mmCIF file of C-alpha atoms in Angstrom:
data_model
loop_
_atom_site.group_PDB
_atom_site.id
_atom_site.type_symbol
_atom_site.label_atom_id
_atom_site.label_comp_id
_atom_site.label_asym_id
_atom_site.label_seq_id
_atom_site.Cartn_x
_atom_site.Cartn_y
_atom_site.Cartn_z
ATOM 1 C CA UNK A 447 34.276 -26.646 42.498
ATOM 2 C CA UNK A 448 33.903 -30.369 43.672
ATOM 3 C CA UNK A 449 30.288 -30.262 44.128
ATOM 4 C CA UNK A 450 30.462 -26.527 45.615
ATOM 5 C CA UNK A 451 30.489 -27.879 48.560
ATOM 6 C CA UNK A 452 33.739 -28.289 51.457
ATOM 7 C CA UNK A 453 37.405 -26.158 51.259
ATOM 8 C CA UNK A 454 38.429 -26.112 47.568
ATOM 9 C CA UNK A 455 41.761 -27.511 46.339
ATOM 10 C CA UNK A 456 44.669 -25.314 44.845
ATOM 11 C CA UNK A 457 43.899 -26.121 41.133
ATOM 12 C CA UNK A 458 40.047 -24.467 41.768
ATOM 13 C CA UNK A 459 40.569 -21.517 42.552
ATOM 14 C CA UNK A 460 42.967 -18.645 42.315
ATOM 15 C CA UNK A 461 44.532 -16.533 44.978
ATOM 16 C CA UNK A 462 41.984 -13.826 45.589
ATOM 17 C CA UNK A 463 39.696 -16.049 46.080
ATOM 18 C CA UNK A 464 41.470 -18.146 48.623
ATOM 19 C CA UNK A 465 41.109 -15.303 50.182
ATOM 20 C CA UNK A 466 37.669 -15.559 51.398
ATOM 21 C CA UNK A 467 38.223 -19.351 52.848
ATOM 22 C CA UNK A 468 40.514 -17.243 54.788
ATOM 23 C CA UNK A 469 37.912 -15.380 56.132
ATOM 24 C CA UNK A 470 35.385 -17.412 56.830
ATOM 25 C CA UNK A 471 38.356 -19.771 59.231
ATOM 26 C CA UNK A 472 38.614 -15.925 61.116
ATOM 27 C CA UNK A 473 35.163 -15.476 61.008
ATOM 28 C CA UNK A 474 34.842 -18.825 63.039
ATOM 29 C CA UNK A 475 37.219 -17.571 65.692
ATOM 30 C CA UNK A 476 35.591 -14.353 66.469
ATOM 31 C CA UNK A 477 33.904 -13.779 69.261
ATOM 32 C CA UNK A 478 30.395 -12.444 68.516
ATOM 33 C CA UNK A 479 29.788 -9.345 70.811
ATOM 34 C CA UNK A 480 26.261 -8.931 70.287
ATOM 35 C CA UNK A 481 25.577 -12.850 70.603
ATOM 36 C CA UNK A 482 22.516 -11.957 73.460
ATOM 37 C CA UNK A 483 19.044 -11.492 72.963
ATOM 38 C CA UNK A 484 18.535 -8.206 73.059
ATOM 39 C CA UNK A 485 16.383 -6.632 76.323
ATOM 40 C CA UNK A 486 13.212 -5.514 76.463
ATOM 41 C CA UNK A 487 14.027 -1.751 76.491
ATOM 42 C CA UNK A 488 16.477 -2.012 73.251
ATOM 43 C CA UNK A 489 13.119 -3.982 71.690
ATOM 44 C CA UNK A 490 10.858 -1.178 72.397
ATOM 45 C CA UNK A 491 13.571 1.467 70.686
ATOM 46 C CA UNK A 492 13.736 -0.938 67.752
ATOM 47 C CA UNK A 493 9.890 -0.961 67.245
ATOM 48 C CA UNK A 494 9.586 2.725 67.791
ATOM 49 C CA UNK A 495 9.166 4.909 64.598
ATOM 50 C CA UNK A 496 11.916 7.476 64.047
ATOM 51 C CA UNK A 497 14.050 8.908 60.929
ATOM 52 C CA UNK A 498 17.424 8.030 62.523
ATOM 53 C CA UNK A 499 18.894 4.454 62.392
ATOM 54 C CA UNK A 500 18.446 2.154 65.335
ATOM 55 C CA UNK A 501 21.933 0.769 65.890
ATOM 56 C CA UNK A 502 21.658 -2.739 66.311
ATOM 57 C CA UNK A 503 23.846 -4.541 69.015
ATOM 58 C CA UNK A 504 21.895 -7.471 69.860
ATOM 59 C CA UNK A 505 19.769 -10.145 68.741
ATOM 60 C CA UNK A 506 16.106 -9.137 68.383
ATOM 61 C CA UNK A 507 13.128 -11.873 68.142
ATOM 62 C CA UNK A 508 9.772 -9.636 66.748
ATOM 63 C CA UNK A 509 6.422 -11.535 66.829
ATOM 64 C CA UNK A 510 5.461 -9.762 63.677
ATOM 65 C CA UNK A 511 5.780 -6.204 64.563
ATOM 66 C CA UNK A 512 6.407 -3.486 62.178
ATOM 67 C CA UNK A 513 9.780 -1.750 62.358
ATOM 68 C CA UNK A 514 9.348 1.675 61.246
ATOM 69 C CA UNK A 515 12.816 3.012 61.020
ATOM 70 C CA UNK A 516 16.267 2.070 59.391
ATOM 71 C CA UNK A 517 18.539 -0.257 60.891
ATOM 72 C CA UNK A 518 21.900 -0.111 61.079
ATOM 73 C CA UNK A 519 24.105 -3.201 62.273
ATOM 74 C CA UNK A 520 28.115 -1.699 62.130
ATOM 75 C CA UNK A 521 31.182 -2.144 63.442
ATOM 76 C CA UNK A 522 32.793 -5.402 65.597
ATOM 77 C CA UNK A 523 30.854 -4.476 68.644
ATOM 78 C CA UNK A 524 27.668 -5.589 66.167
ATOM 79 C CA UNK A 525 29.221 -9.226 65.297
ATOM 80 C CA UNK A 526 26.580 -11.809 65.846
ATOM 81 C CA UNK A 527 23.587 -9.089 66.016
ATOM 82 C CA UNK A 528 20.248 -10.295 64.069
ATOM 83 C CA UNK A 529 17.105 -9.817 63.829
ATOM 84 C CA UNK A 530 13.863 -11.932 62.980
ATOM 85 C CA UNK A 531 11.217 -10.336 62.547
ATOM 86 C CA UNK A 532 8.570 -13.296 62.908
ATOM 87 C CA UNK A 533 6.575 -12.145 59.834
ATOM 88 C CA UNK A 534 6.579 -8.692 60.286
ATOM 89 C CA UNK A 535 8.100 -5.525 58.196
ATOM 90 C CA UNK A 536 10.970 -3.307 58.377
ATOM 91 C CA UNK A 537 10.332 -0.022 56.492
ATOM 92 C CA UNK A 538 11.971 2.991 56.741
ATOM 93 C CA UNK A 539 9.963 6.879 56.715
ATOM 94 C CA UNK A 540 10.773 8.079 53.249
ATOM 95 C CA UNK A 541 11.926 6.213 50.166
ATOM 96 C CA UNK A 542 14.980 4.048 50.526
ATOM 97 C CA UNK A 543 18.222 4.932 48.997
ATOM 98 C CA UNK A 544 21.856 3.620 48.185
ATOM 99 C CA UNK A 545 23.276 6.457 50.985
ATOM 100 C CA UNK A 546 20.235 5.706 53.060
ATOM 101 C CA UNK A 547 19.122 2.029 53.116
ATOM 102 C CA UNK A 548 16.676 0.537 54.703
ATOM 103 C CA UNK A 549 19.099 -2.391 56.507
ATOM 104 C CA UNK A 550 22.910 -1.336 56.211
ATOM 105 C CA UNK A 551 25.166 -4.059 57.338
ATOM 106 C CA UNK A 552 28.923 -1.812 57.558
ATOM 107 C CA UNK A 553 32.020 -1.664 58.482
ATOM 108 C CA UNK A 554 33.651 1.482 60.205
ATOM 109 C CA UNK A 555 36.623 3.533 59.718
ATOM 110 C CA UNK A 556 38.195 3.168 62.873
ATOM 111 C CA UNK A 557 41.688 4.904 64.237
ATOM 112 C CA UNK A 558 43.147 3.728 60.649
ATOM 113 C CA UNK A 559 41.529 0.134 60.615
ATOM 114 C CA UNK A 560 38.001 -1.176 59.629
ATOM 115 C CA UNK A 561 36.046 -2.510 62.460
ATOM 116 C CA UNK A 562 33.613 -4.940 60.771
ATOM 117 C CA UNK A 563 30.454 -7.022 61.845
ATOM 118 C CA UNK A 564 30.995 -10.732 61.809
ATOM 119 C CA UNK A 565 28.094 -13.247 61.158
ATOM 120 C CA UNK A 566 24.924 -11.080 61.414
ATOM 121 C CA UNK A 567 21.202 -12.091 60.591
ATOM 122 C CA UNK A 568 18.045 -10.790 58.824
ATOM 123 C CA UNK A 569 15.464 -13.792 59.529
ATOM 124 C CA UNK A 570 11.235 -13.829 58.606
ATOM 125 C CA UNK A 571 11.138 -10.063 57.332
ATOM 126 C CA UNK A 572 9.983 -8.023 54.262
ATOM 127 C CA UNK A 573 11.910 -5.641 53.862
ATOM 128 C CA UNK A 574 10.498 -2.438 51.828
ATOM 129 C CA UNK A 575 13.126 -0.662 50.135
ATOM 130 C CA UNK A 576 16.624 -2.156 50.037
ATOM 131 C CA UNK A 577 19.839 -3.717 52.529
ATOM 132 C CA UNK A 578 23.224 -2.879 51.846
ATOM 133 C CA UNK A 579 26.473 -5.072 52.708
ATOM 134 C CA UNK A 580 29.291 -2.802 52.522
ATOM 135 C CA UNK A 581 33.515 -2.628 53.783
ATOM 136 C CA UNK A 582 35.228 -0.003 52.171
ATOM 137 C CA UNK A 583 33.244 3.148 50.927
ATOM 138 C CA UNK A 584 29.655 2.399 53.205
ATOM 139 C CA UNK A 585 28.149 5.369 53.516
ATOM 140 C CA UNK A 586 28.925 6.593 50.169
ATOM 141 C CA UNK A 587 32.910 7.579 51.192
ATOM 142 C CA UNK A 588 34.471 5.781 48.089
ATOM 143 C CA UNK A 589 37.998 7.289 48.728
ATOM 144 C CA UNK A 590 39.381 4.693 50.854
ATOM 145 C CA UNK A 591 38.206 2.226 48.486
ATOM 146 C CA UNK A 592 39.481 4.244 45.326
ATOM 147 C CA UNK A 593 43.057 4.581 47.219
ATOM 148 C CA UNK A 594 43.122 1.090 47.939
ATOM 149 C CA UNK A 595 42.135 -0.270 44.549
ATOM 150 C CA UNK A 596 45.613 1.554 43.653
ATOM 151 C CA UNK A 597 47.416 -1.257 45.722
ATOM 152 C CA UNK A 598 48.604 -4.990 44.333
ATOM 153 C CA UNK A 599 46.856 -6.110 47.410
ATOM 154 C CA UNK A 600 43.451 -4.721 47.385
ATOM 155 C CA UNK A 601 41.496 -7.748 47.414
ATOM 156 C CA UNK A 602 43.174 -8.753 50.662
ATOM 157 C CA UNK A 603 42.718 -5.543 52.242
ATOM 158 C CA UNK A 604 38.753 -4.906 50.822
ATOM 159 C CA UNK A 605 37.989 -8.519 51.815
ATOM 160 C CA UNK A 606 39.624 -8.075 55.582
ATOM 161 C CA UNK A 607 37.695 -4.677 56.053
ATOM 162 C CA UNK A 608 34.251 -5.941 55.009
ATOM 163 C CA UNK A 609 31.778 -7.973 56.630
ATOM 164 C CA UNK A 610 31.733 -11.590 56.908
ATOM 165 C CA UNK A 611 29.173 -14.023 56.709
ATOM 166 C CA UNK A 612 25.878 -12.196 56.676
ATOM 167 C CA UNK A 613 22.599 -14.340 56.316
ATOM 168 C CA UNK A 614 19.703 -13.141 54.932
ATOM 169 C CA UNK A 615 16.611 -15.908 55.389
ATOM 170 C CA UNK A 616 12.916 -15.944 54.250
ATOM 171 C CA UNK A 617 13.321 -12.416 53.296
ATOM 172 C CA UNK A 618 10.690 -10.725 51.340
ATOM 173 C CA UNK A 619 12.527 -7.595 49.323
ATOM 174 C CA UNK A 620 9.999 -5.167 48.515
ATOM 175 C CA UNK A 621 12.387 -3.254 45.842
ATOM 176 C CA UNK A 622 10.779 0.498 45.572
ATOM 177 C CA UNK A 623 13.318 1.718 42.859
ATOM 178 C CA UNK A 624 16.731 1.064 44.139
ATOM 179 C CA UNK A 625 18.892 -2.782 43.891
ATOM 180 C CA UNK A 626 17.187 -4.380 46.820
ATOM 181 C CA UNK A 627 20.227 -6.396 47.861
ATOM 182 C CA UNK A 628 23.623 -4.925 47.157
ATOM 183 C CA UNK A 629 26.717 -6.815 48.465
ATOM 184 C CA UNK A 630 29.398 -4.433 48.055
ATOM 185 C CA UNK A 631 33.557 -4.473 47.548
ATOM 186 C CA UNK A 632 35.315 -7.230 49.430
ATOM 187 C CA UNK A 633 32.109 -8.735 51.407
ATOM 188 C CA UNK A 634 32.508 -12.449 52.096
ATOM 189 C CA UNK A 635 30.248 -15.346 52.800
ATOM 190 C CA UNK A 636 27.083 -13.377 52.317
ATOM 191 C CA UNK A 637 23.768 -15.762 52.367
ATOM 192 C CA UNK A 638 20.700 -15.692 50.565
ATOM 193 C CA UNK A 639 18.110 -18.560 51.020
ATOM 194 C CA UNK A 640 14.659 -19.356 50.746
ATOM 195 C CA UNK A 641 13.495 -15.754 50.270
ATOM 196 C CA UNK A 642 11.862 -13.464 47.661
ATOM 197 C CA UNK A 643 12.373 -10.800 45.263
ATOM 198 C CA UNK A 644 9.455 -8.516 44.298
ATOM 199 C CA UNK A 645 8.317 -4.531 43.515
ATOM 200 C CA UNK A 646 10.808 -2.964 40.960
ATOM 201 C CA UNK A 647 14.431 -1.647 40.673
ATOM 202 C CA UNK A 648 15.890 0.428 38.313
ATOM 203 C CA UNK A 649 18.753 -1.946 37.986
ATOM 204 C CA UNK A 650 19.610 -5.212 38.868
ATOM 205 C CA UNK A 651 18.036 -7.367 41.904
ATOM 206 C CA UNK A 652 20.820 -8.630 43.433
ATOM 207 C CA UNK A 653 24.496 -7.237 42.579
ATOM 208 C CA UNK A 654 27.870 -8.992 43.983
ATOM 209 C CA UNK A 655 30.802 -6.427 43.452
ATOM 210 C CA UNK A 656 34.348 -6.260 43.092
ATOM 211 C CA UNK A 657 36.524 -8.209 45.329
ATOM 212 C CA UNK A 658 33.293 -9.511 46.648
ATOM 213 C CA UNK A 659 33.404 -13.483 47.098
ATOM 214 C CA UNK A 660 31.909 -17.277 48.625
ATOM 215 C CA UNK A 661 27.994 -15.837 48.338
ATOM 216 C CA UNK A 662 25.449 -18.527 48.492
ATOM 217 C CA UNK A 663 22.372 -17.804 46.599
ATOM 218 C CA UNK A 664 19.619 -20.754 46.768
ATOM 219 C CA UNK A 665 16.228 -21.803 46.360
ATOM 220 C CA UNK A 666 14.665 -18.066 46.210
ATOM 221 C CA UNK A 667 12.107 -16.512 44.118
ATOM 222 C CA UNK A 668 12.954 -13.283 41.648
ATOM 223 C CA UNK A 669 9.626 -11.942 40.779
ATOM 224 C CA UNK A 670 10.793 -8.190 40.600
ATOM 225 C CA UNK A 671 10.844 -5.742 37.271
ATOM 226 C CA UNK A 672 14.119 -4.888 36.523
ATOM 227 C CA UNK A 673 16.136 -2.188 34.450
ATOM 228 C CA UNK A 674 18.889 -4.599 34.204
ATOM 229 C CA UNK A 675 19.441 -8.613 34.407
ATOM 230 C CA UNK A 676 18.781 -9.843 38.021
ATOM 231 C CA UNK A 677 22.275 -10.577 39.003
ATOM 232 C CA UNK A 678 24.982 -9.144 38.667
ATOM 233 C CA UNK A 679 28.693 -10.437 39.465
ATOM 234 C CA UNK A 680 30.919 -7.939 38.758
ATOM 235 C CA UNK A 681 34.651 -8.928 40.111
ATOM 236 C CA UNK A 682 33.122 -11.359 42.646
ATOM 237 C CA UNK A 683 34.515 -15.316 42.864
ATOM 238 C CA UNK A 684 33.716 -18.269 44.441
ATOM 239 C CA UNK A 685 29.880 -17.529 44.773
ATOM 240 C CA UNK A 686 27.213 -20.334 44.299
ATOM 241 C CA UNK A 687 24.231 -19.642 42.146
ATOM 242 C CA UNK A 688 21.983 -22.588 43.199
ATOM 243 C CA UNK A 689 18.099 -23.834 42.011
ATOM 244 C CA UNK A 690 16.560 -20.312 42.281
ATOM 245 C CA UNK A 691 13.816 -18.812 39.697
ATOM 246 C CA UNK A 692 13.759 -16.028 37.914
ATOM 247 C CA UNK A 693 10.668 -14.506 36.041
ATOM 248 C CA UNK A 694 12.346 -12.338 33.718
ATOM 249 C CA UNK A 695 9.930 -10.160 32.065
ATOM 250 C CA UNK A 696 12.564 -10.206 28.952
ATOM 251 C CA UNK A 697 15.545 -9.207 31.075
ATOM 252 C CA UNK A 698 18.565 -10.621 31.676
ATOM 253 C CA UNK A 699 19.044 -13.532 33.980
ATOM 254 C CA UNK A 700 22.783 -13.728 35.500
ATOM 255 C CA UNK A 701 25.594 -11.706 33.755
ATOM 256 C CA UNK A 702 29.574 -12.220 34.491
ATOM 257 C CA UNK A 703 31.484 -9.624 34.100
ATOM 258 C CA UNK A 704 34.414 -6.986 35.213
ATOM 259 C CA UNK A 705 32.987 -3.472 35.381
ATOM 260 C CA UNK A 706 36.485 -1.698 34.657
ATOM 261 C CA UNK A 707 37.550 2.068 35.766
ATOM 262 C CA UNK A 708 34.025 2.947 37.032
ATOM 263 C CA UNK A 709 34.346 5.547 39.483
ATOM 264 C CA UNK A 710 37.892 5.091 38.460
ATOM 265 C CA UNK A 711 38.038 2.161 40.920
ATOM 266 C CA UNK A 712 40.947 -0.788 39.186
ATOM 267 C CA UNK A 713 38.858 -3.585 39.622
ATOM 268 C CA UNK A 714 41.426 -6.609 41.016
ATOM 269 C CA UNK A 715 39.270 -9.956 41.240
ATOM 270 C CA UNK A 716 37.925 -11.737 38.324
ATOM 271 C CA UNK A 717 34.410 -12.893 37.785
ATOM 272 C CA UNK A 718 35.519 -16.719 38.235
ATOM 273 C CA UNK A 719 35.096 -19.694 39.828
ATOM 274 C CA UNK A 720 31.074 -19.099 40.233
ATOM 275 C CA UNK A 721 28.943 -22.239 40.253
ATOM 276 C CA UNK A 722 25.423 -21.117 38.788
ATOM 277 C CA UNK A 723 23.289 -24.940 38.742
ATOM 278 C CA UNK A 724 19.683 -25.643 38.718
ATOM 279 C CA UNK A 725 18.128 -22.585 38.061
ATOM 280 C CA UNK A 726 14.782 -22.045 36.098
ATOM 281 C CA UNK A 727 14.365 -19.137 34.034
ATOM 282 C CA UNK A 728 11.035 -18.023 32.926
ATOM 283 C CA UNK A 729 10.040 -14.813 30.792
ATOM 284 C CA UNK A 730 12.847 -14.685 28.535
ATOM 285 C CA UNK A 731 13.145 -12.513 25.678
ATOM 286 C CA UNK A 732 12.160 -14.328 22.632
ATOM 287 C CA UNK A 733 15.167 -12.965 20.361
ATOM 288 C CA UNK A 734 17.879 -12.812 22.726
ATOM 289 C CA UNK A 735 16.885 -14.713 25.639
ATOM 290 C CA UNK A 736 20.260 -14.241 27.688
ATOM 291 C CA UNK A 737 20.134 -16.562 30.899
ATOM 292 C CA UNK A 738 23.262 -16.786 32.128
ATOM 293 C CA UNK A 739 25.859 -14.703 30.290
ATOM 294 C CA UNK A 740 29.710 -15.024 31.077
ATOM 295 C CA UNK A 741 32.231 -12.333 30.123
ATOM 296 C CA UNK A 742 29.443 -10.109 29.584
ATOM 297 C CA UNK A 743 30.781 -7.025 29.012
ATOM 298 C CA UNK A 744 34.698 -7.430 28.203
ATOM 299 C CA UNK A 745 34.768 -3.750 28.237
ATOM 300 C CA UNK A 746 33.458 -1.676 25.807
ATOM 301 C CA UNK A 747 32.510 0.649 28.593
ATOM 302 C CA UNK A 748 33.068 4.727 28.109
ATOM 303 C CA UNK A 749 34.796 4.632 31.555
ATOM 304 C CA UNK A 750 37.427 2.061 31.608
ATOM 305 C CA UNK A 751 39.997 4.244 31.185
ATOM 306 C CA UNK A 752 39.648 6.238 34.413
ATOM 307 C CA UNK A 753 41.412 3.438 36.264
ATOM 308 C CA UNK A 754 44.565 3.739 34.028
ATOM 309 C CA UNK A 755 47.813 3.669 34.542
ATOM 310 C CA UNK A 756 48.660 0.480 36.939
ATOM 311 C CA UNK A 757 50.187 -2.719 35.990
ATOM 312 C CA UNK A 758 47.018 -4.557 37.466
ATOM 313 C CA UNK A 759 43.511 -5.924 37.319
ATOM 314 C CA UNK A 760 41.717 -4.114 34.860
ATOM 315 C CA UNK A 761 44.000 -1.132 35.340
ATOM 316 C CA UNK A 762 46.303 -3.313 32.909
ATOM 317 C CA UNK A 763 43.660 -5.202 31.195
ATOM 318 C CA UNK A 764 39.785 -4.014 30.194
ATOM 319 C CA UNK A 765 38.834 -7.574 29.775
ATOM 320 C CA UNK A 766 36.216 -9.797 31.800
ATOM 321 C CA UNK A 767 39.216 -12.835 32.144
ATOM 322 C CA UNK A 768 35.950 -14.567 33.131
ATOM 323 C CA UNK A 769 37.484 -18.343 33.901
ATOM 324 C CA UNK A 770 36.682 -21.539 35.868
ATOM 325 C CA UNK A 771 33.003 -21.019 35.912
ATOM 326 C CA UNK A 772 30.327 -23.740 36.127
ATOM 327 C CA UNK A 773 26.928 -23.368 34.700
ATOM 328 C CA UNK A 774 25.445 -26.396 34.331
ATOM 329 C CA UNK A 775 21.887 -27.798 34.521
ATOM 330 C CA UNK A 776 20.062 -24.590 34.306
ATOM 331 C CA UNK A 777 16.587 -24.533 32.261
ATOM 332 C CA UNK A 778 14.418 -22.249 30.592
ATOM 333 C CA UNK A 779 10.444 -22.578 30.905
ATOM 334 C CA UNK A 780 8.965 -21.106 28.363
#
């Protein structure tokens, strides 16, 4: 990956995930509706408690105020919306859940296309319960993404409906059950620096998913209990796993893998081309104390036939095909 850093060359990488260099050159050229600070009125609806989602157009600057409802950033007219919350919380009446997250960056269904947001924020929060990055299938509507998957050129088309270049910065995720960050099919550019994992999740921390690609990870803190390792890359390429920690608590650390015919979704993209570098893993398990694990499932899953039947991705293959990966320079503390 030439020092993960800068446009890769040909030889590095593979179509699909030349792809989301593609993006990120749109993303650059978009014009980013909700680039404005948002007004004083749209700050008091933000701050004021309610079930329903506060639909976020705008760039909001908290001075450590408590937002007690969900937000919802979606669509193009959203593109360069934010929020920093100077310290304070975002929490959401009830218990967060996949359908109903506490922060859902989306993309809409629009007259036959996906409108998307473009370069959106989450700055200085904690965040109690869980913020989900999704193209096709947000809101829980996985038959565009099923019918898609059916296509030779899904990645293209999950990558161009999903949002681009999300950044998510000294965030505290207060997991209450649920994956506190998912990133889901086809998302690009998605950033996650300097903050924290904590609380508990029934499955993984952080999970990257098909088609998925270009995430940076760095320099954050996983202190959370998990069911599952703490991140998982399933389909997603070109991401950049860089000098985080991870206390275990006998878990997995970072598993590589293609999660083939779930929800009878073909799974297109490979787990490849990842740099995971510098990372310090504590709280391993003493017999089987699996760090970072590539090709870690190669099938052997009840449900990888439900995607049968097409002469592609793991439609045609069950396998991981895990390749061009760099882990290098990791350690283990014990």
């Amino acid at each position: 990956m030439r020092g993960g850093t800068g446009r890769p060359g040909p030889d590095c990488f593979n179509g699909s995930a030349l792809i989301m260099w593609e993006a990120l050159a749109l993303a650059a050229a978009v014009d980013l509706a909700a680039a404005r600070p948002c007004t004083q009125q749209e700050t008091r609806d933000l701050t004021t408690p309610a079930d329903q989602p506060y639909r976020l157009t705008c760039r909001a600057t908290l001075a450590g105020a408590t937002v007690a409802r969900p937000i919802l950033i979606e669509g193009a007219e959203a593109s360069g919306a934010g929020i920093d919350c100077g310290g304070g919380t975002i929490r959401r009446p009830g218990e967060a859940t996949a359908q109903a997250p506490t922060v859902a960056i989306w993309s809409r269904h629009d007259d036959g296309g996906w409108s998307r947001p473009v370069e959106t924020y989450v700055r200085n929060c904690t965040v109690v319960g869980n913020v989900r990055i999704w193209g096709m299938g947000a809101g829980g509507s996985m038959r565009d993404l099923l019918d898609s998957s059916r296509t030779a050129d899904h990645t293209t088309a999950a990558q161009s409906a999903a949002p681009v270049g999300t950044l998510l910065e000294r965030v505290r995720f207060e997991a209450t059950g649920t994956i506190p960050l998912y990133v889901g099919p086809g998302v690009t550019r998605t950033t996650v620096v300097r903050s924290r994992f904590s609380g508990r999740s029934v499955s993984t921390a952080v999970y990257l998913d098909a088609e998925s690609a270009g995430a940076l990870i760095q320099d954050n803190d996983f202190s959370i209990r998990t069911g599952r390792e703490q991140i998982a890359v399933d389909g997603s390429g070109a991401n950049r796993i860089l000098g985080n920690r991870f206390a275990l608590g006998g878990r997995g650390g970072i598993f590589l893998y293609r999660n083939c015919g779930e929800d009878g979704v073909i799974r297109h993209q490979t787990p490849s081309y990842n740099l995971i570098t510098d990372n310090v893993f504590s709280g391993t398990n003493w017999l089987r104390p699996r760090t970072v694990v590539v090709g870690a499932r190669e099938g052997n899953r009840r449900y990888c036939g439900d995607d049968a039947g097409y002469p592609f991705g793991s439609s045609a293959d069950d396998g991981d095909e895990a390749a061009g990966n760099r882990v290098e320079r990791n350690r283990t503390v014990r």
